[in-house]
C-alpha atoms as an extended CHARMM CRD file, in Angstrom:
* protein
*
       171  EXT
         1         1  ARG       CA             16.8240000000        1.2830000000      -15.9340000000  PROA      1               0.0000000000
         2         2  GLN       CA             16.1190000000        3.5300000000      -18.9070000000  PROA      2               0.0000000000
         3         3  VAL       CA             17.0050000000        6.7430000000      -17.0780000000  PROA      3               0.0000000000
         4         4  SER       CA             20.5660000000        7.4540000000      -16.0570000000  PROA      4               0.0000000000
         5         5  LYS       CA             19.6160000000        8.7000000000      -12.6030000000  PROA      5               0.0000000000
         6         6  PRO       CA             20.4390000000        7.1880000000       -9.2260000000  PROA      6               0.0000000000
         7         7  LEU       CA             17.7490000000        4.9080000000       -7.8630000000  PROA      7               0.0000000000
         8         8  ILE       CA             16.9880000000        3.8590000000       -4.3180000000  PROA      8               0.0000000000
         9         9  LEU       CA             14.6170000000        0.9100000000       -4.0180000000  PROA      9               0.0000000000
        10        10  VAL       CA             12.4140000000        1.4580000000       -0.9460000000  PROA      10              0.0000000000
        11        11  ALA       CA             10.0970000000       -1.2170000000        0.4720000000  PROA      11              0.0000000000
        12        12  ASN       CA              7.6540000000        0.5990000000        2.7510000000  PROA      12              0.0000000000
        13        13  LYS       CA              5.3380000000       -0.8860000000        5.3960000000  PROA      13              0.0000000000
        14        14  ALA       CA              8.0930000000       -3.1270000000        6.8300000000  PROA      14              0.0000000000
        15        15  ASP       CA              6.6660000000       -2.5830000000       10.3060000000  PROA      15              0.0000000000
        16        16  ASN       CA              8.4630000000       -5.5000000000       11.9690000000  PROA      16              0.0000000000
        17        17  ALA       CA             11.5380000000       -7.7180000000       11.5740000000  PROA      17              0.0000000000
        18        18  LYS       CA              9.6120000000      -10.4190000000        9.6540000000  PROA      18              0.0000000000
        19        19  LEU       CA              8.3490000000       -7.9450000000        7.0380000000  PROA      19              0.0000000000
        20        20  GLU       CA             11.8000000000       -6.3810000000        6.8460000000  PROA      20              0.0000000000
        21        21  THR       CA             13.2640000000       -9.7800000000        5.9750000000  PROA      21              0.0000000000
        22        22  GLU       CA             10.5300000000      -10.4320000000        3.3980000000  PROA      22              0.0000000000
        23        23  ALA       CA             11.3940000000       -7.1330000000        1.6840000000  PROA      23              0.0000000000
        24        24  MET       CA             14.5110000000       -8.8290000000        0.3230000000  PROA      24              0.0000000000
        25        25  GLU       CA             12.2230000000      -10.4070000000       -2.3210000000  PROA      25              0.0000000000
        26        26  PHE       CA             12.4690000000       -7.0750000000       -4.1170000000  PROA      26              0.0000000000
        27        27  TYR       CA             15.9950000000       -8.0230000000       -5.2290000000  PROA      27              0.0000000000
        28        28  GLU       CA             14.1200000000       -9.7670000000       -8.0690000000  PROA      28              0.0000000000
        29        29  LEU       CA             13.5540000000       -6.3800000000       -9.6980000000  PROA      29              0.0000000000
        30        30  GLY       CA             17.2640000000       -6.1490000000      -10.4170000000  PROA      30              0.0000000000
        31        31  LEU       CA             17.4200000000       -2.5940000000       -9.0640000000  PROA      31              0.0000000000
        32        32  GLY       CA             19.9020000000       -3.2140000000       -6.2570000000  PROA      32              0.0000000000
        33        33  GLU       CA             19.4760000000       -3.7430000000       -2.5440000000  PROA      33              0.0000000000
        34        34  PRO       CA             16.0000000000       -2.8280000000       -1.2760000000  PROA      34              0.0000000000
        35        35  LEU       CA             15.8360000000       -0.6250000000        1.8000000000  PROA      35              0.0000000000
        36        36  ALA       CA             13.0770000000       -1.8590000000        4.1160000000  PROA      36              0.0000000000
        37        37  ILE       CA             11.4340000000        1.0180000000        5.9810000000  PROA      37              0.0000000000
        38        38  SER       CA              8.2770000000        1.8800000000        7.8460000000  PROA      38              0.0000000000
        39        39  ALA       CA              7.3120000000        5.4880000000        7.1830000000  PROA      39              0.0000000000
        40        40  TYR       CA              4.4900000000        5.1400000000        9.7150000000  PROA      40              0.0000000000
        41        41  HSD       CA              6.8200000000        4.0440000000       12.5450000000  PROA      41              0.0000000000
        42        42  GLY       CA              9.8940000000        5.9170000000       11.3150000000  PROA      42              0.0000000000
        43        43  ARG       CA             11.9350000000        2.7060000000       10.8990000000  PROA      43              0.0000000000
        44        44  GLY       CA             14.7720000000        3.0890000000        8.3910000000  PROA      44              0.0000000000
        45        45  THR       CA             14.0110000000        6.7050000000        7.4360000000  PROA      45              0.0000000000
        46        46  THR       CA             17.3600000000        7.9520000000        8.7710000000  PROA      46              0.0000000000
        47        47  GLU       CA             19.2220000000        5.4040000000        6.6580000000  PROA      47              0.0000000000
        48        48  LEU       CA             17.0780000000        6.4230000000        3.6700000000  PROA      48              0.0000000000
        49        49  LEU       CA             17.9980000000       10.0990000000        4.1040000000  PROA      49              0.0000000000
        50        50  ASN       CA             21.6690000000        9.1260000000        4.4280000000  PROA      50              0.0000000000
        51        51  ARG       CA             21.4730000000        7.1790000000        1.1550000000  PROA      51              0.0000000000
        52        52  ILE       CA             19.8410000000       10.1580000000       -0.5560000000  PROA      52              0.0000000000
        53        53  ILE       CA             22.5610000000       12.5030000000        0.7040000000  PROA      53              0.0000000000
        54        54  ALA       CA             25.2600000000       10.0640000000       -0.4850000000  PROA      54              0.0000000000
        55        55  LEU       CA             23.8060000000       10.3590000000       -4.0140000000  PROA      55              0.0000000000
        56        56  LEU       CA             23.8070000000       14.1420000000       -4.0470000000  PROA      56              0.0000000000
        57        57  PRO       CA             26.2100000000       15.6230000000       -6.5770000000  PROA      57              0.0000000000
        58        58  VAL       CA             29.1250000000       17.6950000000       -5.3360000000  PROA      58              0.0000000000
        59        59  PRO       CA             28.4440000000       21.3940000000       -5.9860000000  PROA      59              0.0000000000
        60        60  SER       CA             30.6300000000       22.5740000000       -8.8660000000  PROA      60              0.0000000000
        61        61  GLN       CA             30.5150000000       26.3460000000       -8.3350000000  PROA      61              0.0000000000
        62        62  VAL       CA             31.9450000000       27.8070000000       -5.1400000000  PROA      62              0.0000000000
        63        63  GLY       CA             29.9630000000       30.7430000000       -3.8000000000  PROA      63              0.0000000000
        64        64  ALA       CA             26.9140000000       30.1660000000       -6.0010000000  PROA      64              0.0000000000
        65        65  GLU       CA             23.6460000000       29.2120000000       -4.4100000000  PROA      65              0.0000000000
        66        66  PRO       CA             23.3590000000       25.4490000000       -4.9760000000  PROA      66              0.0000000000
        67        67  GLU       CA             20.2140000000       24.2120000000       -6.6430000000  PROA      67              0.0000000000
        68        68  ALA       CA             18.1210000000       21.9420000000       -4.4280000000  PROA      68              0.0000000000
        69        69  MET       CA             18.4570000000       18.2170000000       -5.0900000000  PROA      69              0.0000000000
        70        70  LYS       CA             15.0920000000       16.9770000000       -6.3960000000  PROA      70              0.0000000000
        71        71  VAL       CA             13.8560000000       13.6470000000       -5.0070000000  PROA      71              0.0000000000
        72        72  ALA       CA             10.6230000000       12.1800000000       -6.4310000000  PROA      72              0.0000000000
        73        73  ILE       CA              8.7480000000        9.6320000000       -4.3210000000  PROA      73              0.0000000000
        74        74  VAL       CA              6.9700000000        7.3130000000       -6.7740000000  PROA      74              0.0000000000
        75        75  GLY       CA              5.1480000000        3.9880000000       -6.8230000000  PROA      75              0.0000000000
        76        76  ARG       CA              1.8060000000        2.3080000000       -7.2460000000  PROA      76              0.0000000000
        77        77  PRO       CA             -1.2740000000        3.6760000000       -5.4470000000  PROA      77              0.0000000000
        78        78  ASN       CA             -1.5250000000        3.1000000000       -1.7030000000  PROA      78              0.0000000000
        79        79  VAL       CA              2.0330000000        1.8960000000       -1.0150000000  PROA      79              0.0000000000
        80        80  GLY       CA              2.7370000000        4.6710000000        1.5060000000  PROA      80              0.0000000000
        81        81  LYS       CA              4.3590000000        7.3900000000       -0.6030000000  PROA      81              0.0000000000
        82        82  SER       CA              2.6450000000       10.2510000000        1.2410000000  PROA      82              0.0000000000
        83        83  MET       CA              3.2740000000        8.6070000000        4.6190000000  PROA      83              0.0000000000
        84        84  LEU       CA              6.9890000000        8.4320000000        3.7530000000  PROA      84              0.0000000000
        85        85  PHE       CA              6.8780000000       12.0340000000        2.5060000000  PROA      85              0.0000000000
        86        86  ASN       CA              5.4140000000       13.1730000000        5.8360000000  PROA      86              0.0000000000
        87        87  ALA       CA              7.9110000000       11.0590000000        7.8120000000  PROA      87              0.0000000000
        88        88  LEU       CA             10.8690000000       12.6020000000        5.9800000000  PROA      88              0.0000000000
        89        89  LEU       CA              9.4880000000       16.1040000000        6.5810000000  PROA      89              0.0000000000
        90        90  GLY       CA              8.6910000000       15.3650000000       10.2150000000  PROA      90              0.0000000000
        91        91  GLY       CA              5.1280000000       16.6520000000        9.9360000000  PROA      91              0.0000000000
        92        92  GLU       CA              1.7540000000       16.3400000000        8.2500000000  PROA      92              0.0000000000
        93        93  ARG       CA              2.2980000000       17.9910000000        4.8570000000  PROA      93              0.0000000000
        94        94  ALA       CA              0.4040000000       15.5020000000        2.6680000000  PROA      94              0.0000000000
        95        95  ILE       CA             -2.9830000000       13.9200000000        3.3410000000  PROA      95              0.0000000000
        96        96  VAL       CA             -2.6970000000       10.2170000000        4.1620000000  PROA      96              0.0000000000
        97        97  ASP       CA             -5.6350000000        7.8250000000        3.8580000000  PROA      97              0.0000000000
        98        98  ASP       CA             -6.1860000000        4.0920000000        3.3460000000  PROA      98              0.0000000000
        99        99  ALA       CA             -8.1790000000        4.8250000000        0.1790000000  PROA      99              0.0000000000
       100       100  PRO       CA             -6.0290000000        4.7800000000       -2.9730000000  PROA      100             0.0000000000
       101       101  GLY       CA             -6.0060000000        7.9530000000       -5.0430000000  PROA      101             0.0000000000
       102       102  THR       CA             -5.8190000000       10.4350000000       -2.1610000000  PROA      102             0.0000000000
       103       103  THR       CA             -2.8230000000       12.2380000000       -3.6950000000  PROA      103             0.0000000000
       104       104  ARG       CA             -3.8980000000       13.7320000000       -7.0140000000  PROA      104             0.0000000000
       105       105  ASP       CA             -1.0280000000       16.0480000000       -7.8780000000  PROA      105             0.0000000000
       106       106  ALA       CA              2.7050000000       16.2240000000       -7.2750000000  PROA      106             0.0000000000
       107       107  ILE       CA              3.5210000000       18.1710000000       -4.1180000000  PROA      107             0.0000000000
       108       108  ASP       CA              6.9210000000       19.8970000000       -3.9410000000  PROA      108             0.0000000000
       109       109  THR       CA              8.3370000000       20.7340000000       -0.5140000000  PROA      109             0.0000000000
       110       110  LEU       CA             11.7940000000       22.0270000000        0.3700000000  PROA      110             0.0000000000
       111       111  LEU       CA             13.5890000000       20.1930000000        3.1680000000  PROA      111             0.0000000000
       112       112  ASP       CA             16.7480000000       21.4520000000        4.8570000000  PROA      112             0.0000000000
       113       113  PHE       CA             18.7420000000       18.3140000000        5.6950000000  PROA      113             0.0000000000
       114       114  ASP       CA             22.0210000000       19.0570000000        7.4890000000  PROA      114             0.0000000000
       115       115  GLY       CA             22.3930000000       22.3460000000        5.6300000000  PROA      115             0.0000000000
       116       116  GLN       CA             21.5700000000       20.9180000000        2.1930000000  PROA      116             0.0000000000
       117       117  SER       CA             18.3770000000       21.8410000000        0.3700000000  PROA      117             0.0000000000
       118       118  VAL       CA             16.3840000000       18.8620000000       -0.8480000000  PROA      118             0.0000000000
       119       119  LEU       CA             13.1690000000       19.2660000000       -2.8370000000  PROA      119             0.0000000000
       120       120  LEU       CA             10.9080000000       16.3200000000       -1.9810000000  PROA      120             0.0000000000
       121       121  ILE       CA              8.2090000000       15.5750000000       -4.5670000000  PROA      121             0.0000000000
       122       122  ASP       CA              5.2600000000       13.4690000000       -3.3960000000  PROA      122             0.0000000000
       123       123  THR       CA              3.4600000000       11.9980000000       -6.4050000000  PROA      123             0.0000000000
       124       124  ALA       CA              0.1580000000       10.3010000000       -7.1130000000  PROA      124             0.0000000000
       125       125  GLY       CA              0.1630000000        6.5260000000       -7.5080000000  PROA      125             0.0000000000
       126       126  ILE       CA              0.8940000000        5.2260000000      -10.9860000000  PROA      126             0.0000000000
       127       127  ARG       CA             -1.5120000000        2.4840000000      -12.0740000000  PROA      127             0.0000000000
       128       128  ARG       CA             -1.2560000000        0.2400000000      -15.1100000000  PROA      128             0.0000000000
       129       129  ARG       CA             -1.9280000000        2.1330000000      -18.3200000000  PROA      129             0.0000000000
       130       130  GLY       CA             -5.1490000000        0.2410000000      -19.0800000000  PROA      130             0.0000000000
       131       131  ARG       CA             -6.5490000000        0.9330000000      -15.6010000000  PROA      131             0.0000000000
       132       132  VAL       CA             -6.0420000000        4.6990000000      -15.5980000000  PROA      132             0.0000000000
       133       133  GLU       CA             -9.3940000000        6.4400000000      -15.8270000000  PROA      133             0.0000000000
       134       134  VAL       CA            -10.0000000000        9.4690000000      -18.0390000000  PROA      134             0.0000000000
       135       135  GLY       CA             -9.9100000000       12.8090000000      -16.2470000000  PROA      135             0.0000000000
       136       136  VAL       CA             -8.1950000000       13.6870000000      -12.9920000000  PROA      136             0.0000000000
       137       137  GLU       CA             -6.4640000000       10.3190000000      -12.5540000000  PROA      137             0.0000000000
       138       138  ARG       CA             -4.9560000000       10.4780000000      -16.0330000000  PROA      138             0.0000000000
       139       139  TYR       CA             -3.4830000000       13.9090000000      -15.3370000000  PROA      139             0.0000000000
       140       140  SER       CA             -2.2590000000       12.7150000000      -11.9180000000  PROA      140             0.0000000000
       141       141  VAL       CA             -0.2470000000        9.9690000000      -13.6070000000  PROA      141             0.0000000000
       142       142  ILE       CA              1.1210000000       12.4130000000      -16.2010000000  PROA      142             0.0000000000
       143       143  ARG       CA              2.2540000000       14.7590000000      -13.3990000000  PROA      143             0.0000000000
       144       144  ALA       CA              3.8860000000       11.8400000000      -11.5520000000  PROA      144             0.0000000000
       145       145  LEU       CA              5.8220000000       10.8460000000      -14.6720000000  PROA      145             0.0000000000
       146       146  ARG       CA              6.9150000000       14.4560000000      -15.1870000000  PROA      146             0.0000000000
       147       147  ALA       CA              8.1320000000       14.5370000000      -11.5780000000  PROA      147             0.0000000000
       148       148  ILE       CA             10.3340000000       11.5110000000      -12.3370000000  PROA      148             0.0000000000
       149       149  ASP       CA             11.7780000000       13.2970000000      -15.3820000000  PROA      149             0.0000000000
       150       150  ARG       CA             12.6690000000       16.4640000000      -13.4690000000  PROA      150             0.0000000000
       151       151  ALA       CA             13.9940000000       14.6530000000      -10.3840000000  PROA      151             0.0000000000
       152       152  ASP       CA             17.6460000000       13.9580000000       -9.6770000000  PROA      152             0.0000000000
       153       153  VAL       CA             16.7420000000       10.8490000000       -7.6300000000  PROA      153             0.0000000000
       154       154  ALA       CA             13.5960000000        8.7230000000       -7.8020000000  PROA      154             0.0000000000
       155       155  LEU       CA             12.5430000000        6.7120000000       -4.7400000000  PROA      155             0.0000000000
       156       156  LEU       CA             10.5020000000        3.7270000000       -5.8780000000  PROA      156             0.0000000000
       157       157  VAL       CA              8.3230000000        2.8650000000       -2.8900000000  PROA      157             0.0000000000
       158       158  LEU       CA              6.9360000000       -0.6600000000       -2.7040000000  PROA      158             0.0000000000
       159       159  ASP       CA              4.5820000000       -2.3200000000       -0.2540000000  PROA      159             0.0000000000
       160       160  ALA       CA              6.6640000000       -4.8540000000        1.7090000000  PROA      160             0.0000000000
       161       161  THR       CA              3.4970000000       -6.8480000000        2.4780000000  PROA      161             0.0000000000
       162       162  GLU       CA              2.9050000000       -7.5980000000       -1.2330000000  PROA      162             0.0000000000
       163       163  LEU       CA              4.8920000000       -9.3530000000       -3.9310000000  PROA      163             0.0000000000
       164       164  VAL       CA              6.6390000000       -7.3760000000       -6.6600000000  PROA      164             0.0000000000
       165       165  THR       CA              4.2930000000       -6.6440000000       -9.5560000000  PROA      165             0.0000000000
       166       166  ALA       CA              4.9130000000       -5.9630000000      -13.2220000000  PROA      166             0.0000000000
       167       167  GLN       CA              3.7290000000       -2.3910000000      -12.5840000000  PROA      167             0.0000000000
       168       168  ASP       CA              6.4890000000       -1.9180000000       -9.9700000000  PROA      168             0.0000000000
       169       169  ALA       CA              9.0560000000       -2.9370000000      -12.5890000000  PROA      169             0.0000000000
       170       170  HSD       CA              7.3890000000       -0.6990000000      -15.2000000000  PROA      170             0.0000000000
       171       171  ILE       CA              7.5330000000        2.3820000000      -12.9540000000  PROA      171             0.0000000000
């Protein structure tokens, strides 16, 4: 809300129709219509890419090499950011594990989507300020916040199996 950048609200882990319906609870954030996806099963990822492309700015200079659109994938720890990142890339680029804190640094990867360059940025999970430990985790959060600042679009990924938290709204 504080940044004048397009936002796509993504509720990940909507592995079936029931969870997809429950993802509508994320309207409460006031960030628009949530897109229920399952990065693991590939449900909704095509629609997500189409929404991202719809938000891309029209290139202003003809003949110049267009700069890649930067899309940061952000959210709390263990909501499926890296799984979504891998699903969008169509391969295993980021390590995925059930343990929170697997991703420690922002990972930038160029994706060619229908002839357009998109820079996907997988970020570490952002925990509440008081719960961030000193050291590597603190720097992981700083790098995630910097990724949001340099991105053209931020995908806020939520866990469709959980209720919206204050930290989701804060991110």
